[in-house]
């Protein structure tokens, strides 16, 4: 299958940090379909050779096992081409169409790795130039909008040129192997499904913690904040995969229909529930990885007195028969104590204890990163004999599954997976426009309440687990975050 992949924003960060290294890995693993042409498009004048040299230089920053040897790079670079384009000029799109038409590839994937404010003009011009035939797909990188209205506007413009099945919205969390394993765990195994409901599950926690700060992205981040950057998309996508009903098939729309139902079942926020159930924070100076780091307000490009949140913890519920009354806690933040993304499913305690000691409940920990695996926490008897004449006190133990060890080869990174899916037209791991708009609709009351609230985010020290109010939020229900247990 010959394909052309056009990277708009061909000299930008996303392209050389994520997309080209992922394409290189796919090529190295022999997974790129035959007949690949990768065309980078950007504003300045360069030849193919100059672009290849630009990429070669940046590839030296790629982590070493994934870095190409000179010989590998020379062969991979043959796939790379470059074209100057002024994205506002119709004749430049006509030129691109000629380039694409010249060899009539089976598939053309147009990846918009540009600033999202350019999406409308690019999509409109692609449509006008006729670069939207049935063999063309367009891939849109987040952030897809700033609020519900802007997301709808982007979708309206995209829809004017492309069918829904041609527009692939990336949420790179969906490409992580651990997230695909979540689907496998739930729908490829019969073990957990009977327990996957309010009768057996007491609460669910989703934590996406980062130890990094905002780095040099202070200007982008300050316009965005943690709610838009991580909760509206990544955390909600994970929640839908935990809470969805089994889809009738593995087709993209069968899965996305079920995810959409979950988003529609989330308890809507009101001004009162935002004040009670959502905690926002902003990091102050502290320590990260053993060295002192500045607070958010002292980061580069962050405006003085910013009220941007770098931490969010919230409590919600999925209002349906399966989940009624089960709290779902979502938490994300920059400069937290560790880089740690995981989902904790807390089961209910035994209804009638016959062993002495505290009633530890079972829990299933789905680890997304840095490790990728599962931990099932159980209670067991050590065999050390009875305690005080009664039965033995049970001890906590866990069954650990490390997917990197279980599948030492064959693992592909998130962007590699998503790029290969985009080329093959597999839509399961891309977000449909109605899901995306529903997720925006759900976060809007939070954004609106915050805008009216003079209190602003609560401070927390870099290197901590966020403001104390986040612990109080779960303690109110008699729960604790995983690291507090
Ligand atoms: C991105 C956010 O979507 O996800 C970043 O914009 C964040 O702020 C990143 O750092 C986290 O991704 P990962 O894969 O490193 O957990």
Tab-separated table of C-alpha atoms and ligand atoms in Angstrom:
chain	number	residue	atom	x	y	z
A	1	UNK	CA	0.000	0.000	0.000
A	2	UNK	CA	1.731	3.182	-1.160
A	3	UNK	CA	1.010	6.121	1.088
A	4	UNK	CA	1.866	9.768	1.385
A	5	UNK	CA	2.037	11.283	4.834
A	6	UNK	CA	2.074	15.070	4.853
A	7	UNK	CA	3.210	16.716	8.082
A	8	UNK	CA	1.971	20.285	8.358
A	9	UNK	CA	4.190	21.987	10.933
A	10	UNK	CA	7.085	19.969	9.527
A	11	UNK	CA	9.791	21.829	11.438
A	12	UNK	CA	7.831	22.154	14.703
A	13	UNK	CA	8.465	20.454	18.030
A	14	UNK	CA	5.785	17.813	17.730
A	15	UNK	CA	7.140	16.687	14.354
A	16	UNK	CA	10.748	16.219	15.312
A	17	UNK	CA	10.255	15.235	18.951
A	18	UNK	CA	7.433	12.717	18.524
A	19	UNK	CA	6.237	12.058	14.978
A	20	UNK	CA	9.485	11.496	13.093
A	21	UNK	CA	11.059	9.395	15.884
A	22	UNK	CA	7.848	7.307	15.936
A	23	UNK	CA	7.921	6.927	12.153
A	24	UNK	CA	11.566	5.953	12.343
A	25	UNK	CA	10.725	3.229	14.901
A	26	UNK	CA	7.885	1.976	12.707
A	27	UNK	CA	10.292	1.857	9.758
A	28	UNK	CA	12.936	0.088	11.856
A	29	UNK	CA	10.369	-2.495	13.009
A	30	UNK	CA	9.414	-3.096	9.385
A	31	UNK	CA	5.906	-1.842	10.044
A	32	UNK	CA	5.751	1.064	7.635
A	33	UNK	CA	3.843	-0.101	4.588
A	34	UNK	CA	5.852	-0.221	1.373
A	35	UNK	CA	5.927	2.868	-0.784
A	36	UNK	CA	6.069	5.487	1.921
A	37	UNK	CA	6.656	9.157	1.219
A	38	UNK	CA	6.774	11.546	4.136
A	39	UNK	CA	6.429	15.181	3.170
A	40	UNK	CA	7.184	17.870	5.726
A	41	UNK	CA	5.577	21.198	5.047
A	42	UNK	CA	6.655	24.465	6.651
A	43	UNK	CA	7.077	28.145	5.992
A	44	UNK	CA	10.761	28.520	5.115
A	45	UNK	CA	12.667	27.539	2.002
A	46	UNK	CA	14.701	24.278	2.234
A	47	UNK	CA	15.667	21.460	-0.068
A	48	UNK	CA	14.946	17.817	0.793
A	49	UNK	CA	18.631	17.446	1.685
A	50	UNK	CA	18.564	20.448	4.003
A	51	UNK	CA	15.464	19.116	5.727
A	52	UNK	CA	17.049	15.697	6.190
A	53	UNK	CA	20.089	17.372	7.766
A	54	UNK	CA	17.789	19.362	10.068
A	55	UNK	CA	16.103	16.141	11.222
A	56	UNK	CA	19.428	14.291	11.591
A	57	UNK	CA	20.648	16.976	13.963
A	58	UNK	CA	17.515	16.797	16.078
A	59	UNK	CA	17.530	13.016	16.201
A	60	UNK	CA	20.655	13.250	18.356
A	61	UNK	CA	18.255	14.248	21.166
A	62	UNK	CA	16.223	11.042	20.823
A	63	UNK	CA	16.774	8.591	23.724
A	64	UNK	CA	19.693	6.345	22.793
A	65	UNK	CA	18.115	2.905	22.120
A	66	UNK	CA	15.714	4.635	19.753
A	67	UNK	CA	18.365	6.714	18.006
A	68	UNK	CA	19.251	5.648	14.442
A	69	UNK	CA	22.762	4.705	13.409
A	70	UNK	CA	24.162	6.838	10.564
A	71	UNK	CA	23.433	4.099	8.088
A	72	UNK	CA	19.876	3.600	9.334
A	73	UNK	CA	19.217	7.317	9.223
A	74	UNK	CA	20.548	7.586	5.680
A	75	UNK	CA	18.110	4.890	4.538
A	76	UNK	CA	15.152	6.249	6.520
A	77	UNK	CA	15.877	9.785	5.283
A	78	UNK	CA	15.183	8.683	1.703
A	79	UNK	CA	11.491	8.688	2.662
A	80	UNK	CA	11.643	12.328	3.790
A	81	UNK	CA	10.773	15.228	1.513
A	82	UNK	CA	10.201	18.874	2.156
A	83	UNK	CA	7.962	21.543	0.663
A	84	UNK	CA	7.626	25.222	1.500
A	85	UNK	CA	4.058	26.368	1.945
A	86	UNK	CA	2.365	29.573	2.989
A	87	UNK	CA	-0.751	28.112	4.531
A	88	UNK	CA	-2.873	31.091	3.578
A	89	UNK	CA	-2.109	30.795	-0.167
A	90	UNK	CA	-4.539	28.710	-2.257
A	91	UNK	CA	-1.949	28.164	-4.997
A	92	UNK	CA	0.348	26.463	-2.499
A	93	UNK	CA	-2.366	23.865	-1.836
A	94	UNK	CA	-2.802	23.431	-5.585
A	95	UNK	CA	0.948	22.740	-5.781
A	96	UNK	CA	0.659	20.214	-2.965
A	97	UNK	CA	-2.194	18.493	-4.769
A	98	UNK	CA	-0.070	18.181	-7.887
A	99	UNK	CA	2.739	16.644	-5.851
A	100	UNK	CA	0.319	14.153	-4.297
A	101	UNK	CA	-1.513	13.380	-7.548
A	102	UNK	CA	1.726	12.831	-9.449
A	103	UNK	CA	1.963	9.286	-8.159
A	104	UNK	CA	-1.584	8.552	-6.965
A	105	UNK	CA	-0.813	6.846	-3.655
A	106	UNK	CA	-3.505	4.546	-2.199
A	107	UNK	CA	-3.713	6.590	0.953
A	108	UNK	CA	-2.903	10.176	1.811
A	109	UNK	CA	-2.708	11.161	5.475
A	110	UNK	CA	-2.507	14.860	6.263
A	111	UNK	CA	-1.239	15.377	9.810
A	112	UNK	CA	-1.928	18.840	11.216
A	113	UNK	CA	0.897	19.276	13.704
A	114	UNK	CA	0.471	23.049	13.658
A	115	UNK	CA	-0.977	25.478	16.118
A	116	UNK	CA	-4.732	24.752	16.270
A	117	UNK	CA	-5.655	28.261	15.226
A	118	UNK	CA	-4.483	27.216	11.747
A	119	UNK	CA	-6.789	24.153	11.560
A	120	UNK	CA	-9.754	26.053	10.066
A	121	UNK	CA	-7.736	27.706	7.299
A	122	UNK	CA	-5.840	24.504	6.451
A	123	UNK	CA	-8.989	22.360	6.333
A	124	UNK	CA	-10.858	24.890	4.256
A	125	UNK	CA	-8.016	25.221	1.764
A	126	UNK	CA	-7.523	21.452	1.565
A	127	UNK	CA	-11.211	21.120	0.691
A	128	UNK	CA	-11.030	23.869	-1.928
A	129	UNK	CA	-7.956	22.305	-3.511
A	130	UNK	CA	-9.735	18.938	-3.700
A	131	UNK	CA	-7.312	17.350	-1.255
A	132	UNK	CA	-10.183	15.635	0.546
A	133	UNK	CA	-11.028	12.657	-1.670
A	134	UNK	CA	-12.122	9.348	-0.103
A	135	UNK	CA	-8.516	8.095	0.123
A	136	UNK	CA	-7.475	11.152	2.191
A	137	UNK	CA	-7.493	11.318	6.010
A	138	UNK	CA	-6.749	14.304	8.164
A	139	UNK	CA	-5.220	13.900	11.635
A	140	UNK	CA	-5.767	16.638	14.210
A	141	UNK	CA	-3.496	17.054	17.219
A	142	UNK	CA	-4.705	18.495	20.485
A	143	UNK	CA	-5.562	21.042	21.795
A	144	UNK	CA	-8.793	20.748	19.855
A	145	UNK	CA	-10.375	23.948	21.000
A	146	UNK	CA	-10.215	26.022	24.119
A	147	UNK	CA	-13.816	25.553	25.156
A	148	UNK	CA	-17.007	24.032	23.805
A	149	UNK	CA	-17.682	26.851	21.341
A	150	UNK	CA	-14.196	26.776	19.781
A	151	UNK	CA	-14.215	22.963	19.611
A	152	UNK	CA	-17.546	23.086	17.798
A	153	UNK	CA	-16.184	25.673	15.389
A	154	UNK	CA	-13.162	23.507	14.562
A	155	UNK	CA	-15.433	20.515	14.030
A	156	UNK	CA	-17.762	22.546	11.820
A	157	UNK	CA	-14.905	23.606	9.564
A	158	UNK	CA	-13.396	20.116	9.452
A	159	UNK	CA	-16.798	18.631	8.613
A	160	UNK	CA	-17.246	21.056	5.716
A	161	UNK	CA	-14.288	19.391	3.968
A	162	UNK	CA	-14.015	15.891	5.461
A	163	UNK	CA	-16.413	13.124	6.484
A	164	UNK	CA	-16.295	12.105	10.163
A	165	UNK	CA	-14.532	8.864	9.197
A	166	UNK	CA	-11.782	10.897	7.494
A	167	UNK	CA	-11.050	13.124	10.519
A	168	UNK	CA	-8.868	11.486	13.165
A	169	UNK	CA	-8.555	13.341	16.477
A	170	UNK	CA	-5.516	12.229	18.442
A	171	UNK	CA	-5.474	11.654	22.159
A	172	UNK	CA	-2.030	10.161	22.559
A	173	UNK	CA	-3.036	8.410	25.803
A	174	UNK	CA	-5.208	6.098	23.717
A	175	UNK	CA	-2.089	4.936	21.895
A	176	UNK	CA	-0.330	3.845	25.096
A	177	UNK	CA	-0.052	0.052	25.314
A	178	UNK	CA	-1.433	0.104	28.855
A	179	UNK	CA	-4.617	1.737	27.651
A	180	UNK	CA	-5.135	-0.906	25.008
A	181	UNK	CA	-4.580	-3.458	27.732
A	182	UNK	CA	-7.391	-1.895	29.682
A	183	UNK	CA	-9.739	-2.892	26.853
A	184	UNK	CA	-8.143	-6.339	26.774
A	185	UNK	CA	-8.516	-6.717	30.533
A	186	UNK	CA	-12.185	-5.825	30.473
A	187	UNK	CA	-13.380	-7.357	27.228
A	188	UNK	CA	-10.858	-10.092	26.443
A	189	UNK	CA	-11.172	-11.768	29.850
A	190	UNK	CA	-14.315	-12.913	31.613
A	191	UNK	CA	-12.797	-12.692	35.092
A	192	UNK	CA	-13.479	-9.126	36.107
A	193	UNK	CA	-16.658	-8.276	34.230
A	194	UNK	CA	-19.094	-9.735	36.809
A	195	UNK	CA	-17.360	-7.649	39.489
A	196	UNK	CA	-17.111	-4.488	37.385
A	197	UNK	CA	-20.047	-2.678	38.954
A	198	UNK	CA	-21.315	-0.812	41.967
A	199	UNK	CA	-22.082	-3.975	43.952
A	200	UNK	CA	-18.362	-4.896	44.074
A	201	UNK	CA	-16.487	-1.664	43.443
A	202	UNK	CA	-16.288	1.034	46.117
A	203	UNK	CA	-14.417	3.752	44.210
A	204	UNK	CA	-12.125	4.408	41.265
A	205	UNK	CA	-9.130	6.734	41.159
A	206	UNK	CA	-7.407	7.961	38.025
A	207	UNK	CA	-4.093	9.729	38.641
A	208	UNK	CA	-1.993	11.330	35.900
A	209	UNK	CA	0.885	12.839	37.854
A	210	UNK	CA	3.940	14.489	36.360
A	211	UNK	CA	7.120	15.493	38.164
A	212	UNK	CA	8.062	17.941	35.409
A	213	UNK	CA	7.016	21.579	35.538
A	214	UNK	CA	5.795	23.572	32.553
A	215	UNK	CA	9.349	23.973	31.250
A	216	UNK	CA	9.576	26.389	28.347
A	217	UNK	CA	5.876	26.041	27.471
A	218	UNK	CA	4.751	28.654	30.019
A	219	UNK	CA	2.857	30.737	27.455
A	220	UNK	CA	0.901	27.788	26.007
A	221	UNK	CA	0.271	26.329	29.425
A	222	UNK	CA	-0.919	29.551	30.944
A	223	UNK	CA	-3.652	29.819	28.310
A	224	UNK	CA	-4.588	26.194	28.948
A	225	UNK	CA	-4.241	24.939	32.529
A	226	UNK	CA	-4.473	21.389	33.844
A	227	UNK	CA	-8.217	20.978	33.338
A	228	UNK	CA	-8.011	21.614	29.598
A	229	UNK	CA	-4.560	20.080	29.159
A	230	UNK	CA	-5.148	16.711	30.855
A	231	UNK	CA	-8.644	16.237	32.315
A	232	UNK	CA	-10.900	17.200	29.387
A	233	UNK	CA	-9.101	14.703	27.174
A	234	UNK	CA	-6.699	12.121	28.625
A	235	UNK	CA	-8.329	11.568	32.034
A	236	UNK	CA	-11.870	11.517	30.646
A	237	UNK	CA	-10.883	9.085	27.914
A	238	UNK	CA	-9.496	6.740	30.555
A	239	UNK	CA	-12.650	7.122	32.606
A	240	UNK	CA	-14.806	6.172	29.622
A	241	UNK	CA	-12.765	3.018	29.066
A	242	UNK	CA	-13.149	2.009	32.688
A	243	UNK	CA	-16.861	2.747	32.869
A	244	UNK	CA	-18.183	1.830	29.389
A	245	UNK	CA	-20.514	-1.072	28.721
A	246	UNK	CA	-19.109	-3.948	26.658
A	247	UNK	CA	-19.426	-2.875	23.021
A	248	UNK	CA	-21.177	-5.324	20.684
A	249	UNK	CA	-18.116	-5.489	18.389
A	250	UNK	CA	-14.618	-4.055	18.266
A	251	UNK	CA	-15.601	-1.606	15.514
A	252	UNK	CA	-14.571	1.965	16.078
A	253	UNK	CA	-18.106	3.295	16.228
A	254	UNK	CA	-19.357	0.499	18.482
A	255	UNK	CA	-16.641	1.467	20.982
A	256	UNK	CA	-17.096	5.193	20.582
A	257	UNK	CA	-20.884	4.927	20.990
A	258	UNK	CA	-20.327	3.302	24.397
A	259	UNK	CA	-17.722	5.867	25.424
A	260	UNK	CA	-20.066	8.676	24.455
A	261	UNK	CA	-22.812	7.197	26.668
A	262	UNK	CA	-20.434	7.338	29.638
A	263	UNK	CA	-19.612	10.982	28.952
A	264	UNK	CA	-23.325	11.725	28.771
A	265	UNK	CA	-23.868	9.945	32.097
A	266	UNK	CA	-21.320	11.990	34.043
A	267	UNK	CA	-22.944	13.992	36.805
A	268	UNK	CA	-23.108	17.601	35.562
A	269	UNK	CA	-21.324	20.206	37.660
A	270	UNK	CA	-23.095	23.151	39.267
A	271	UNK	CA	-21.490	26.154	40.962
A	272	UNK	CA	-22.047	24.419	44.335
A	273	UNK	CA	-20.607	21.093	43.263
A	274	UNK	CA	-17.560	22.760	41.677
A	275	UNK	CA	-16.840	24.430	45.030
A	276	UNK	CA	-17.300	21.116	46.853
A	277	UNK	CA	-15.950	18.517	44.419
A	278	UNK	CA	-13.152	20.206	42.469
A	279	UNK	CA	-9.796	21.304	43.874
A	280	UNK	CA	-7.415	23.398	41.799
A	281	UNK	CA	-3.831	24.120	42.734
A	282	UNK	CA	-0.709	25.904	41.509
A	283	UNK	CA	2.816	24.838	42.397
A	284	UNK	CA	5.148	26.969	44.436
A	285	UNK	CA	8.916	26.511	44.703
A	286	UNK	CA	9.989	23.140	46.061
A	287	UNK	CA	12.044	20.120	45.088
A	288	UNK	CA	11.881	17.839	42.114
A	289	UNK	CA	14.083	14.784	41.684
A	290	UNK	CA	16.241	15.986	44.563
A	291	UNK	CA	16.954	19.532	43.361
A	292	UNK	CA	15.281	22.861	44.113
A	293	UNK	CA	12.883	24.097	41.441
A	294	UNK	CA	11.044	27.401	41.020
A	295	UNK	CA	7.333	27.915	41.508
A	296	UNK	CA	4.950	28.235	38.562
A	297	UNK	CA	4.859	32.030	38.761
A	298	UNK	CA	8.645	32.127	38.302
A	299	UNK	CA	8.655	29.872	35.238
A	300	UNK	CA	9.600	31.347	31.846
A	301	UNK	CA	6.805	33.094	29.923
A	302	UNK	CA	4.268	32.825	32.775
A	303	UNK	CA	2.501	36.181	33.302
A	304	UNK	CA	2.817	37.809	36.725
A	305	UNK	CA	-0.030	36.977	39.088
A	306	UNK	CA	-1.329	34.130	36.873
A	307	UNK	CA	-4.270	32.158	38.288
A	308	UNK	CA	-3.669	29.237	35.973
A	309	UNK	CA	-4.138	25.844	37.654
A	310	UNK	CA	-1.305	23.313	37.429
A	311	UNK	CA	-3.218	20.743	39.500
A	312	UNK	CA	-6.783	19.477	39.513
A	313	UNK	CA	-8.467	16.826	41.634
A	314	UNK	CA	-12.161	16.179	41.283
A	315	UNK	CA	-14.905	13.800	42.267
A	316	UNK	CA	-17.605	12.733	39.887
A	317	UNK	CA	-20.121	9.947	39.383
A	318	UNK	CA	-21.366	8.019	36.380
A	319	UNK	CA	-25.107	8.165	36.699
A	320	UNK	CA	-26.354	4.826	35.440
A	321	UNK	CA	-27.346	1.433	36.863
A	322	UNK	CA	-23.845	0.011	36.758
A	323	UNK	CA	-22.121	2.848	38.585
A	324	UNK	CA	-24.698	4.829	40.598
A	325	UNK	CA	-23.109	6.129	43.810
A	326	UNK	CA	-19.535	4.976	43.024
A	327	UNK	CA	-17.147	7.945	43.275
A	328	UNK	CA	-14.707	8.429	40.411
A	329	UNK	CA	-11.763	10.593	41.485
A	330	UNK	CA	-9.628	12.197	38.783
A	331	UNK	CA	-6.343	13.891	39.577
A	332	UNK	CA	-3.556	15.434	37.528
A	333	UNK	CA	-0.776	17.901	38.136
A	334	UNK	CA	2.643	19.210	37.221
A	335	UNK	CA	5.556	19.124	39.660
A	336	UNK	CA	4.048	16.374	41.756
A	337	UNK	CA	6.065	13.915	43.820
A	338	UNK	CA	6.497	11.429	40.976
A	339	UNK	CA	5.729	10.718	37.357
A	340	UNK	CA	3.018	8.217	37.860
A	341	UNK	CA	-0.051	7.450	35.810
A	342	UNK	CA	-2.352	4.796	37.174
A	343	UNK	CA	-5.942	3.758	37.700
A	344	UNK	CA	-6.887	2.218	41.035
A	345	UNK	CA	-10.054	0.154	41.251
A	346	UNK	CA	-10.944	-0.197	44.929
A	347	UNK	CA	-13.190	-3.164	45.626
A	348	UNK	CA	-15.569	-3.378	48.559
A	349	UNK	CA	-14.434	-5.006	51.782
A	350	UNK	CA	-15.715	-8.484	52.705
A	351	UNK	CA	-19.288	-8.227	54.004
A	352	UNK	CA	-18.631	-10.293	57.152
A	353	UNK	CA	-15.067	-10.517	58.457
A	354	UNK	CA	-13.951	-13.724	60.139
A	355	UNK	CA	-10.241	-12.914	60.343
A	356	UNK	CA	-8.795	-10.509	62.899
A	357	UNK	CA	-7.138	-7.234	61.923
A	358	UNK	CA	-8.086	-4.382	59.633
A	359	UNK	CA	-10.454	-5.107	56.783
A	360	UNK	CA	-8.172	-4.347	53.797
A	361	UNK	CA	-10.210	-4.392	50.630
A	362	UNK	CA	-8.902	-5.811	47.377
A	363	UNK	CA	-7.698	-3.434	44.761
A	364	UNK	CA	-6.642	-3.622	41.164
A	365	UNK	CA	-3.989	-1.139	40.075
A	366	UNK	CA	-3.707	-0.549	36.353
A	367	UNK	CA	-0.284	1.032	35.839
A	368	UNK	CA	0.123	3.193	32.754
A	369	UNK	CA	3.570	4.686	33.354
A	370	UNK	CA	6.418	4.684	34.098
A	371	UNK	CA	5.744	0.933	34.393
A	372	UNK	CA	3.076	-0.679	32.292
A	373	UNK	CA	1.322	-3.459	34.150
A	374	UNK	CA	-1.290	-4.684	36.586
A	375	UNK	CA	-1.196	-5.275	40.319
A	376	UNK	CA	-3.927	-7.208	42.082
A	377	UNK	CA	-3.868	-6.636	45.835
A	378	UNK	CA	-5.168	-9.519	47.923
A	379	UNK	CA	-4.982	-10.727	51.521
A	380	UNK	CA	-3.246	-13.981	52.377
A	381	UNK	CA	-2.200	-16.028	55.398
A	382	UNK	CA	1.576	-16.130	55.904
A	383	UNK	CA	1.264	-19.464	57.636
A	384	UNK	CA	2.818	-18.136	60.839
A	385	UNK	CA	0.086	-19.573	63.027
A	386	UNK	CA	-2.892	-18.258	64.960
A	387	UNK	CA	-2.833	-14.848	66.620
A	388	UNK	CA	-3.977	-14.628	70.241
A	389	UNK	CA	-5.721	-17.971	70.038
A	390	UNK	CA	-7.856	-16.933	67.030
A	391	UNK	CA	-7.281	-17.353	63.312
A	392	UNK	CA	-4.165	-15.863	61.766
A	393	UNK	CA	-4.108	-12.184	60.855
A	394	UNK	CA	-4.010	-11.821	57.105
A	395	UNK	CA	-1.241	-9.930	55.331
A	396	UNK	CA	-1.491	-7.839	52.178
A	397	UNK	CA	0.142	-9.403	49.103
A	398	UNK	CA	-0.024	-8.577	45.435
A	399	UNK	CA	0.066	-10.330	42.110
A	400	UNK	CA	2.202	-8.257	39.756
A	401	UNK	CA	2.159	-8.351	36.008
A	402	UNK	CA	4.757	-6.330	34.129
A	403	UNK	CA	3.793	-6.086	30.464
A	404	UNK	CA	7.268	-4.944	29.420
A	405	UNK	CA	8.605	-8.244	30.792
A	406	UNK	CA	5.697	-10.341	29.548
A	407	UNK	CA	6.072	-8.951	26.021
A	408	UNK	CA	9.748	-7.925	25.809
A	409	UNK	CA	9.632	-7.346	22.055
A	410	UNK	CA	6.744	-6.149	19.938
A	411	UNK	CA	5.841	-3.152	22.095
A	412	UNK	CA	5.244	0.053	20.179
A	413	UNK	CA	5.042	3.595	21.511
A	414	UNK	CA	1.868	5.683	21.496
A	415	UNK	CA	2.634	7.826	18.449
A	416	UNK	CA	3.957	4.869	16.478
A	417	UNK	CA	0.741	2.989	17.163
A	418	UNK	CA	-1.484	5.937	16.314
A	419	UNK	CA	0.411	6.827	13.140
A	420	UNK	CA	0.226	3.238	11.898
A	421	UNK	CA	-3.496	3.163	12.720
A	422	UNK	CA	-4.026	6.440	10.877
A	423	UNK	CA	-2.251	5.047	7.806
A	424	UNK	CA	-4.295	1.851	7.951
A	425	UNK	CA	-7.587	3.673	8.611
A	426	UNK	CA	-8.185	1.982	11.986
A	427	UNK	CA	-10.258	4.504	13.906
A	428	UNK	CA	-10.749	2.766	17.286
A	429	UNK	CA	-8.162	4.853	19.075
A	430	UNK	CA	-9.218	8.220	17.715
A	431	UNK	CA	-11.742	10.473	19.371
A	432	UNK	CA	-15.008	11.174	17.553
A	433	UNK	CA	-16.247	14.765	17.412
A	434	UNK	CA	-19.329	14.066	19.534
A	435	UNK	CA	-17.181	12.524	22.301
A	436	UNK	CA	-14.873	15.491	22.207
A	437	UNK	CA	-17.716	18.030	22.364
A	438	UNK	CA	-19.441	16.124	25.172
A	439	UNK	CA	-16.203	16.180	27.177
A	440	UNK	CA	-15.980	19.935	26.655
A	441	UNK	CA	-19.622	20.380	27.655
A	442	UNK	CA	-18.900	18.575	30.926
A	443	UNK	CA	-15.866	20.693	31.904
A	444	UNK	CA	-17.439	24.029	30.929
A	445	UNK	CA	-19.265	24.682	34.252
A	446	UNK	CA	-15.956	24.166	36.055
A	447	UNK	CA	-14.200	26.727	33.863
A	448	UNK	CA	-17.112	29.131	34.257
A	449	UNK	CA	-17.261	28.781	38.045
A	450	UNK	CA	-13.511	29.310	38.372
A	451	UNK	CA	-13.696	32.442	36.253
A	452	UNK	CA	-16.171	33.882	38.791
A	453	UNK	CA	-14.373	32.636	41.898
A	454	UNK	CA	-12.024	35.198	43.486
A	455	UNK	CA	-10.224	32.471	45.479
A	456	UNK	CA	-7.974	31.182	42.660
A	457	UNK	CA	-5.872	27.996	42.826
A	458	UNK	CA	-4.527	26.685	46.129
A	459	UNK	CA	-0.734	26.683	46.484
A	460	UNK	CA	1.189	23.422	46.816
A	461	UNK	CA	4.897	22.797	47.107
A	462	UNK	CA	6.650	21.380	44.047
A	463	UNK	CA	7.453	17.758	44.822
A	464	UNK	CA	4.345	17.187	46.942
A	465	UNK	CA	1.106	15.414	45.995
A	466	UNK	CA	-0.810	18.683	45.584
A	467	UNK	CA	-2.902	20.804	47.959
A	468	UNK	CA	-4.150	19.221	51.190
A	469	UNK	CA	-7.687	19.915	49.992
A	470	UNK	CA	-7.253	17.098	47.455
A	471	UNK	CA	-6.789	14.630	50.323
A	472	UNK	CA	-9.770	16.102	52.127
A	473	UNK	CA	-11.867	15.617	48.972
A	474	UNK	CA	-11.448	11.833	49.078
A	475	UNK	CA	-11.316	11.594	52.889
A	476	UNK	CA	-14.871	12.947	52.979
A	477	UNK	CA	-15.989	9.639	51.426
A	478	UNK	CA	-13.749	7.619	53.765
A	479	UNK	CA	-11.200	7.098	50.949
A	480	UNK	CA	-7.522	7.969	50.535
A	481	UNK	CA	-5.290	8.441	47.488
A	482	UNK	CA	-3.165	5.402	46.750
A	483	UNK	CA	0.046	6.918	48.150
A	484	UNK	CA	-1.677	7.853	51.424
A	485	UNK	CA	-2.794	4.338	52.307
B	1	LIG	C1	0.155	16.384	26.827
B	1	LIG	C2	0.107	17.649	27.654
B	1	LIG	O1	-1.079	16.166	26.189
B	1	LIG	O2	0.430	15.279	27.667
B	1	LIG	C3	1.384	17.854	28.417
B	1	LIG	O3	-0.133	18.765	26.811
B	1	LIG	C4	1.723	16.618	29.221
B	1	LIG	O4	1.300	18.976	29.273
B	1	LIG	C5	1.678	15.372	28.341
B	1	LIG	O5	3.023	16.786	29.765
B	1	LIG	C6	1.834	14.122	29.170
B	1	LIG	O6	1.990	13.027	28.323
B	1	LIG	P1	2.796	11.739	28.806
B	1	LIG	O7	2.615	10.790	27.664
B	1	LIG	O8	4.207	12.173	29.020
B	1	LIG	O9	2.141	11.295	30.064
